[in-house]
Coordinates of C-alpha atoms in Angstrom, one line a residue:
X1 CA 33.8 -102.6 87.0
X2 CA 32.3 -100.3 84.3
X3 CA 28.8 -100.8 83.3
X4 CA 28.2 -101.9 79.8
X5 CA 25.9 -99.8 77.5
X6 CA 22.2 -100.7 77.5
X7 CA 21.8 -102.1 74.0
X8 CA 18.2 -102.8 74.6
X9 CA 17.1 -99.3 75.4
X10 CA 16.4 -98.4 71.8
X11 CA 18.7 -95.3 71.8
X12 CA 20.4 -94.7 68.5
X13 CA 24.1 -94.2 68.6
X14 CA 25.4 -90.7 67.8
X15 CA 26.6 -90.4 64.2
X16 CA 30.1 -89.3 63.7
X17 CA 30.5 -85.7 62.5
X18 CA 30.8 -85.2 58.7
X19 CA 33.6 -83.6 56.9
X20 CA 32.1 -80.3 55.5
X21 CA 31.6 -80.1 51.8
X22 CA 33.0 -76.6 51.7
X23 CA 36.3 -77.8 53.0
X24 CA 36.9 -80.4 50.3
X25 CA 40.0 -79.3 48.3
X26 CA 41.8 -80.6 45.2
X27 CA 38.7 -82.1 43.5
X28 CA 36.8 -79.3 41.8
X29 CA 35.2 -81.5 39.1
X30 CA 33.9 -83.9 41.8
X31 CA 32.3 -81.1 43.7
X32 CA 30.8 -79.6 40.5
X33 CA 29.3 -83.0 39.4
X34 CA 27.8 -83.6 42.8
X35 CA 26.2 -80.2 43.0
X36 CA 24.8 -80.6 39.5
X37 CA 23.2 -83.9 40.4
X38 CA 21.8 -82.3 43.6
X39 CA 20.3 -79.4 41.6
X40 CA 18.6 -81.7 39.1
X41 CA 18.3 -85.3 40.4
X42 CA 16.8 -86.4 37.0
X43 CA 20.3 -86.1 35.5
X44 CA 20.7 -89.8 36.4
X45 CA 23.3 -89.6 39.2
X46 CA 27.1 -89.3 39.3
X47 CA 29.6 -92.1 38.7
X48 CA 32.9 -91.5 40.5
X49 CA 35.8 -93.5 39.1
X50 CA 39.2 -93.4 40.9
X51 CA 41.7 -95.1 43.1
X52 CA 41.3 -95.5 46.8
X53 CA 41.6 -92.4 49.1
X54 CA 40.5 -89.7 46.6
X55 CA 37.6 -88.4 48.8
X56 CA 34.8 -90.3 46.9
X57 CA 32.7 -91.4 49.9
X58 CA 33.7 -88.3 51.9
X59 CA 32.2 -86.0 49.2
X60 CA 29.1 -88.1 48.8
X61 CA 28.3 -88.0 52.5
X62 CA 29.0 -84.3 52.7
X63 CA 26.6 -83.5 49.9
X64 CA 23.6 -84.9 51.8
X65 CA 24.3 -82.4 54.5
X66 CA 23.8 -79.5 52.1
X67 CA 20.3 -80.6 51.1
X68 CA 17.5 -79.7 53.6
X69 CA 16.4 -82.7 55.6
X70 CA 18.0 -85.1 53.2
X71 CA 18.6 -88.8 54.3
X72 CA 21.8 -90.5 53.3
X73 CA 21.2 -94.2 52.4
X74 CA 23.9 -96.7 51.6
X75 CA 23.2 -99.7 49.3
X76 CA 25.3 -102.6 50.5
X77 CA 26.8 -105.0 48.0
X78 CA 24.9 -108.0 49.4
X79 CA 21.5 -106.3 49.1
X80 CA 18.7 -108.2 47.3
X81 CA 16.2 -106.9 44.8
X82 CA 13.5 -106.9 47.5
X83 CA 15.8 -105.0 49.9
X84 CA 16.3 -102.4 47.3
X85 CA 12.9 -101.9 45.6
X86 CA 10.6 -103.2 48.4
X87 CA 8.3 -106.3 48.5
X88 CA 5.4 -107.9 50.3
X89 CA 5.2 -107.4 54.1
X90 CA 5.1 -111.0 55.1
X91 CA 4.3 -110.2 58.7
X92 CA 1.1 -108.3 57.8
X93 CA 0.2 -110.9 55.2
X94 CA 0.5 -113.8 57.7
X95 CA -1.2 -112.0 60.6
X96 CA -4.2 -110.4 58.9
X97 CA -4.2 -112.0 55.5
X98 CA -3.8 -108.6 54.0
X99 CA -1.4 -107.6 51.2
X100 CA 0.8 -104.6 52.3
X101 CA 3.9 -103.1 50.7
X102 CA 7.1 -103.1 52.7
X103 CA 9.2 -100.1 51.4
X104 CA 12.8 -100.7 50.4
X105 CA 15.9 -98.6 50.2
X106 CA 14.6 -96.6 47.3
X107 CA 11.7 -95.3 49.4
X108 CA 14.0 -94.5 52.3
X109 CA 16.3 -92.5 50.0
X110 CA 13.5 -90.3 48.6
X111 CA 14.6 -86.6 48.9
X112 CA 18.2 -87.5 49.8
X113 CA 21.3 -89.3 48.6
X114 CA 21.6 -92.9 47.7
X115 CA 25.2 -94.0 47.9
X116 CA 26.5 -97.2 46.2
X117 CA 30.1 -98.1 46.8
X118 CA 31.7 -100.3 44.2
X119 CA 28.7 -100.0 41.9
X120 CA 30.5 -102.1 39.3
X121 CA 30.3 -105.1 41.5
X122 CA 26.5 -105.0 41.9
X123 CA 24.4 -107.5 39.9
X124 CA 23.1 -106.0 36.7
X125 CA 19.4 -106.6 37.8
X126 CA 19.9 -104.3 40.8
X127 CA 21.7 -101.7 38.7
X128 CA 18.9 -101.6 36.2
X129 CA 16.3 -101.0 38.9
X130 CA 18.5 -98.4 40.5
X131 CA 19.0 -96.4 37.3
X132 CA 15.4 -96.6 36.3
X133 CA 14.3 -95.1 39.6
X134 CA 17.1 -92.5 39.5
X135 CA 16.1 -91.3 36.0
X136 CA 12.3 -91.4 36.4
X137 CA 11.9 -90.4 40.1
X138 CA 9.4 -93.3 40.5
X139 CA 9.9 -96.8 41.8
X140 CA 7.4 -99.4 40.3
X141 CA 7.1 -102.8 42.1
X142 CA 5.2 -105.6 40.3
X143 CA 5.9 -108.9 42.2
X144 CA 4.5 -111.2 44.9
X145 CA 1.0 -110.1 44.3
X146 CA 2.0 -106.4 44.9
X147 CA 1.4 -103.7 42.4
X148 CA 2.8 -100.5 43.9
X149 CA 4.3 -97.2 42.8
X150 CA 5.9 -94.6 45.0
X151 CA 8.1 -91.5 44.5
X152 CA 11.8 -92.1 44.6
X153 CA 13.6 -88.9 43.7
X154 CA 17.1 -89.0 45.0
X155 CA 20.7 -88.1 44.1
X156 CA 22.4 -91.3 43.0
X157 CA 26.1 -91.4 43.7
X158 CA 28.0 -94.5 42.7
X159 CA 31.8 -95.1 43.1
X160 CA 34.1 -97.6 41.6
X161 CA 37.7 -98.5 41.2
X162 CA 38.4 -99.3 37.5
X163 CA 41.0 -101.8 38.6
X164 CA 38.3 -104.0 40.0
X165 CA 36.1 -104.2 36.8
X166 CA 34.0 -102.1 34.5
X167 CA 30.3 -101.4 34.1
X168 CA 28.7 -102.5 30.9
X169 CA 28.4 -99.7 28.3
X170 CA 24.6 -99.8 28.4
X171 CA 24.7 -99.1 32.1
X172 CA 27.4 -96.5 31.8
X173 CA 25.3 -94.6 29.3
X174 CA 22.4 -94.4 31.7
X175 CA 24.5 -92.7 34.4
X176 CA 24.2 -89.0 33.9
X177 CA 27.6 -87.6 34.9
X178 CA 31.0 -89.2 35.4
X179 CA 34.1 -88.0 37.2
X180 CA 37.4 -89.7 36.7
X181 CA 39.7 -88.9 39.6
X182 CA 43.4 -89.2 39.8
X183 CA 45.9 -89.2 42.6
X184 CA 47.0 -85.7 43.6
X185 CA 50.6 -85.2 42.3
X186 CA 51.2 -81.6 43.4
X187 CA 53.2 -81.7 46.7
X188 CA 51.8 -78.5 48.1
X189 CA 48.2 -79.5 47.4
X190 CA 48.7 -82.9 49.0
X191 CA 50.0 -81.3 52.1
X192 CA 47.0 -78.9 52.3
X193 CA 44.6 -81.9 52.0
X194 CA 46.4 -83.9 54.6
X195 CA 46.6 -81.0 57.0
X196 CA 42.9 -80.3 56.7
X197 CA 42.1 -83.9 57.4
X198 CA 44.3 -84.0 60.4
X199 CA 42.8 -80.8 61.8
X200 CA 39.3 -82.3 61.3
X201 CA 40.2 -85.6 63.0
X202 CA 41.8 -83.7 66.0
X203 CA 38.8 -81.5 66.6
X204 CA 35.8 -82.0 64.3
X205 CA 33.6 -79.4 66.1
X206 CA 36.2 -76.6 65.8
X207 CA 36.9 -77.6 62.2
X208 CA 33.3 -77.5 61.2
X209 CA 32.8 -74.2 63.0
X210 CA 35.6 -72.7 61.0
X211 CA 33.8 -73.6 57.7
X212 CA 30.3 -73.0 58.9
X213 CA 29.8 -69.8 57.0
X214 CA 31.0 -71.2 53.7
X215 CA 28.9 -74.3 54.3
X216 CA 25.8 -72.2 54.9
X217 CA 26.5 -70.2 51.8
X218 CA 26.8 -73.4 49.7
X219 CA 23.5 -74.8 51.1
X220 CA 21.7 -71.5 50.4
X221 CA 23.1 -71.3 46.8
X222 CA 22.1 -74.9 46.2
X223 CA 18.5 -74.3 47.6
X224 CA 18.2 -71.3 45.3
X225 CA 19.4 -73.2 42.3
X226 CA 16.9 -76.0 42.9
X227 CA 14.1 -73.5 43.2
X228 CA 15.0 -71.7 40.0
X229 CA 14.5 -75.0 38.0
X230 CA 11.0 -75.5 39.3
X231 CA 8.9 -73.1 37.1
X232 CA 8.0 -74.3 33.7
X233 CA 10.0 -72.6 31.0
X234 CA 12.6 -71.3 33.4
X235 CA 16.2 -70.8 32.0
X236 CA 15.4 -71.3 28.3
X237 CA 18.0 -72.1 25.7
X238 CA 18.5 -70.9 22.2
X239 CA 19.3 -72.7 19.0
X240 CA 22.9 -71.9 19.5
X241 CA 22.9 -73.9 22.7
X242 CA 21.3 -76.9 20.9
X243 CA 23.9 -76.6 18.2
X244 CA 26.8 -76.5 20.6
X245 CA 25.5 -79.6 22.5
X246 CA 24.9 -81.5 19.3
X247 CA 28.4 -80.7 17.9
X248 CA 30.1 -81.9 21.1
X249 CA 28.1 -85.1 21.1
X250 CA 28.8 -85.8 17.4
X251 CA 32.5 -85.2 18.0
X252 CA 32.5 -87.6 20.8
X253 CA 30.8 -90.2 18.6
X254 CA 28.2 -91.1 21.3
X255 CA 25.4 -93.6 20.7
X256 CA 21.9 -92.3 20.7
X257 CA 20.6 -89.0 22.0
X258 CA 20.7 -89.5 25.7
X259 CA 24.0 -87.6 25.9
X260 CA 22.4 -84.6 24.2
X261 CA 19.5 -84.6 26.6
X262 CA 21.8 -85.0 29.7
X263 CA 24.2 -82.3 28.4
X264 CA 21.3 -79.8 28.1
X265 CA 19.9 -80.6 31.5
X266 CA 23.4 -80.3 33.1
X267 CA 24.0 -77.0 31.3
X268 CA 20.7 -75.7 32.6
X269 CA 21.5 -76.8 36.2
X270 CA 24.9 -75.1 35.9
X271 CA 23.2 -71.9 34.7
X272 CA 20.9 -72.1 37.7
X273 CA 23.8 -72.5 40.1
X274 CA 25.5 -69.4 38.6
X275 CA 22.3 -67.4 38.8
X276 CA 22.1 -66.7 35.1
X277 CA 18.8 -66.0 33.4
X278 CA 19.2 -68.4 30.4
X279 CA 21.4 -71.2 29.2
X280 CA 24.3 -70.2 27.0
X281 CA 26.9 -72.2 25.0
X282 CA 29.5 -71.6 27.6
X283 CA 27.4 -73.4 30.1
X284 CA 27.4 -76.4 27.8
X285 CA 31.2 -76.2 27.5
X286 CA 31.5 -76.1 31.3
X287 CA 29.8 -79.4 31.9
X288 CA 30.5 -81.2 28.6
X289 CA 33.3 -83.4 29.9
X290 CA 31.3 -84.6 32.9
X291 CA 28.6 -85.8 30.4
X292 CA 30.8 -87.2 27.7
X293 CA 33.9 -88.7 29.4
X294 CA 32.2 -92.1 29.9
X295 CA 30.3 -92.0 26.6
X296 CA 33.1 -91.0 24.2
X297 CA 34.0 -93.7 21.7
X298 CA 37.6 -94.9 21.7
X299 CA 39.4 -93.0 19.0
X300 CA 37.2 -90.0 19.1
X301 CA 39.1 -86.7 19.2
X302 CA 39.8 -85.5 22.7
X303 CA 38.5 -82.1 23.7
X304 CA 40.9 -79.1 23.8
X305 CA 41.7 -77.9 27.3
X306 CA 39.3 -75.2 28.3
X307 CA 40.0 -72.2 30.5
X308 CA 39.5 -72.8 34.2
X309 CA 35.8 -72.6 34.9
X310 CA 34.2 -71.0 37.9
X311 CA 34.5 -73.3 40.9
X312 CA 31.6 -74.2 43.2
X313 CA 33.5 -73.2 46.3
X314 CA 36.3 -70.7 47.0
X315 CA 38.1 -73.3 49.1
X316 CA 38.7 -75.6 46.1
X317 CA 42.0 -75.5 44.4
X318 CA 42.2 -75.3 40.6
X319 CA 42.7 -78.6 38.8
X320 CA 45.2 -79.2 36.0
X321 CA 43.7 -80.2 32.6
X322 CA 44.4 -83.8 31.8
X323 CA 47.5 -84.1 29.6
X324 CA 47.5 -86.1 26.4
X325 CA 49.1 -89.4 26.2
X326 CA 52.2 -89.8 24.0
X327 CA 50.1 -91.6 21.4
X328 CA 47.7 -88.7 21.2
X329 CA 50.3 -85.9 21.1
X330 CA 52.6 -87.5 18.5
X331 CA 51.9 -86.3 15.0
X332 CA 51.1 -89.0 12.4
X333 CA 54.0 -90.3 10.4
X334 CA 54.0 -89.2 6.7
X335 CA 54.6 -92.1 4.3
X336 CA 56.2 -91.9 1.0
X337 CA 55.5 -93.8 -2.2
X338 CA 57.9 -96.7 -1.3
X339 CA 56.9 -96.7 2.4
X340 CA 60.3 -95.5 3.5
X341 CA 59.6 -92.0 4.7
X342 CA 61.9 -90.0 7.0
X343 CA 59.3 -89.5 9.7
X344 CA 59.4 -91.9 12.8
X345 CA 57.1 -95.0 12.5
X346 CA 53.8 -95.1 14.3
X347 CA 53.1 -97.3 17.3
X348 CA 51.5 -99.9 14.9
X349 CA 54.9 -100.4 13.3
X350 CA 56.8 -100.7 16.6
X351 CA 59.9 -102.8 16.1
X352 CA 60.0 -102.3 12.3
X353 CA 63.5 -101.8 10.7
X354 CA 64.1 -99.4 7.8
X355 CA 65.0 -101.0 4.5
X356 CA 68.7 -101.4 3.7
X357 CA 70.4 -102.0 0.2
X358 CA 71.4 -105.6 -0.3
X359 CA 74.0 -106.7 -2.9
X360 CA 73.0 -109.2 -5.6
X361 CA 74.8 -112.5 -6.1
X362 CA 74.9 -114.0 -9.6
X363 CA 74.4 -117.7 -9.5
X364 CA 76.0 -119.7 -12.3
X365 CA 74.0 -122.7 -13.7
X366 CA 76.3 -125.3 -15.4
X367 CA 73.9 -126.2 -18.2
X368 CA 73.3 -122.5 -19.0
X369 CA 77.1 -121.8 -19.0
X370 CA 77.7 -124.7 -21.4
X371 CA 75.1 -123.5 -23.8
X372 CA 76.5 -120.0 -23.8
X373 CA 80.1 -121.3 -24.3
X374 CA 79.0 -123.4 -27.3
X375 CA 77.5 -120.4 -28.9
X376 CA 80.7 -118.4 -28.4
X377 CA 82.9 -121.3 -29.7
X378 CA 84.9 -121.7 -26.4
X379 CA 85.1 -124.7 -24.1
X380 CA 83.0 -124.5 -21.1
X381 CA 84.7 -124.4 -17.7
X382 CA 83.8 -127.0 -15.2
X383 CA 82.8 -126.0 -11.7
X384 CA 84.3 -128.0 -8.9

C-alpha cells in the first residue's frame, strides 16, 4: 500500500510550469497591451475580451514571469471587500485588544500581477476599489476602526466573455487598455498554435529551454523600458504628439479627457519599449486602438487600417486588421427629390418596395351624372 502524502508537513506543492510569454503566437495585440501595462502600471490595467480558449489566462500568467520577483495573485469571484482590500485583524484585536491591519489581496499583489477572471461578473463595489488602487498605486482602507494606507502598485489584468454580460461604461472607461480577441481563422496559424501547446504539454522543461533565450531577452527589454520611465522628464512629447492624441480622441467621440491621458501614457510606454528618445505621433498611432476600442461611441468613424506595427516578440505572427462590417463598408444611398432613387435602400429601409404606377378608376355618382345630363339636355342613364 502506498503512503499518502503528508498534508500536515507544511510543504507547499510545486507549481506547474508556465507557458513562456515568448512562445505565445497569434495574439500580437494581446502581448503588446500586456507589455505596455507592465511598463507603466498606472495605465489602469488591461481588459481582455474574447471567447474561451484564446490564451487570455495563459498570457496573464506568463507576463508575471517576465517581471523580476513579481507575485501572481488571482482574485476569485466569491471574494469579499475585506478579502480584497484588507480589514481588521480580529485575532489580534481579541487577544491583545489592539487594532491591527490584516492585508488583503491588493497588498499581496504589490509589485506583481493581479488577475481577475470574468471581471464583468464581479460586484461593482469590488471593481471600484480594484480600479482605484490600480490607477493610483495606493490602497486606502477606512473601516472597522482602521485607517490604513499602503502601496498597491500592480498590473491589473481582467478577462471577460462578452456573451456573459458587459461592464458598465463608467467602469470600462477606467480600465486603461482593452484587447478584443477573436478566434483564429487561419488554418496554418491554428496548427502552429496547437502544435506549440502539444509540445509544451509533452515536455514543459524542454519547451521552456527552447525559448529561454527569447524569454530572457524580453525580460531584459521590459526591465530597461521600466527604468527609462523613472527619471522625471524622460521621453518628452511635442505639441504634434498632443495634437495627434487629441484628434484621435475627438474622432472616437470619447467622454472626458481620461482617454487623452491614457493614450499619451501608453505612447510613452511604447516609446520606452522601442528604445526611442522621445514620444512621436507614430507611437500614438501604434497604441491608439488599445486605448479607444472600448471608449469609442457607437456610430463614431472606425479607424483606417494601419501598417503592421513592430511586434513585441519575433515569435508572434502578424495579425490581420479587423474587416469592416457590411453596414460600415456599404456607401450611403443617394435619395432623389421624390425619394425613389436608383441606389439600393439603406438597412433602415429594409423590406421597402419601390413605388409602382397605379391606374386611376373614375367612380360615377348618380346625382352628379343626373345634374350633368340635365345641363346637356339628355336623359340620365340609370345604373343597375
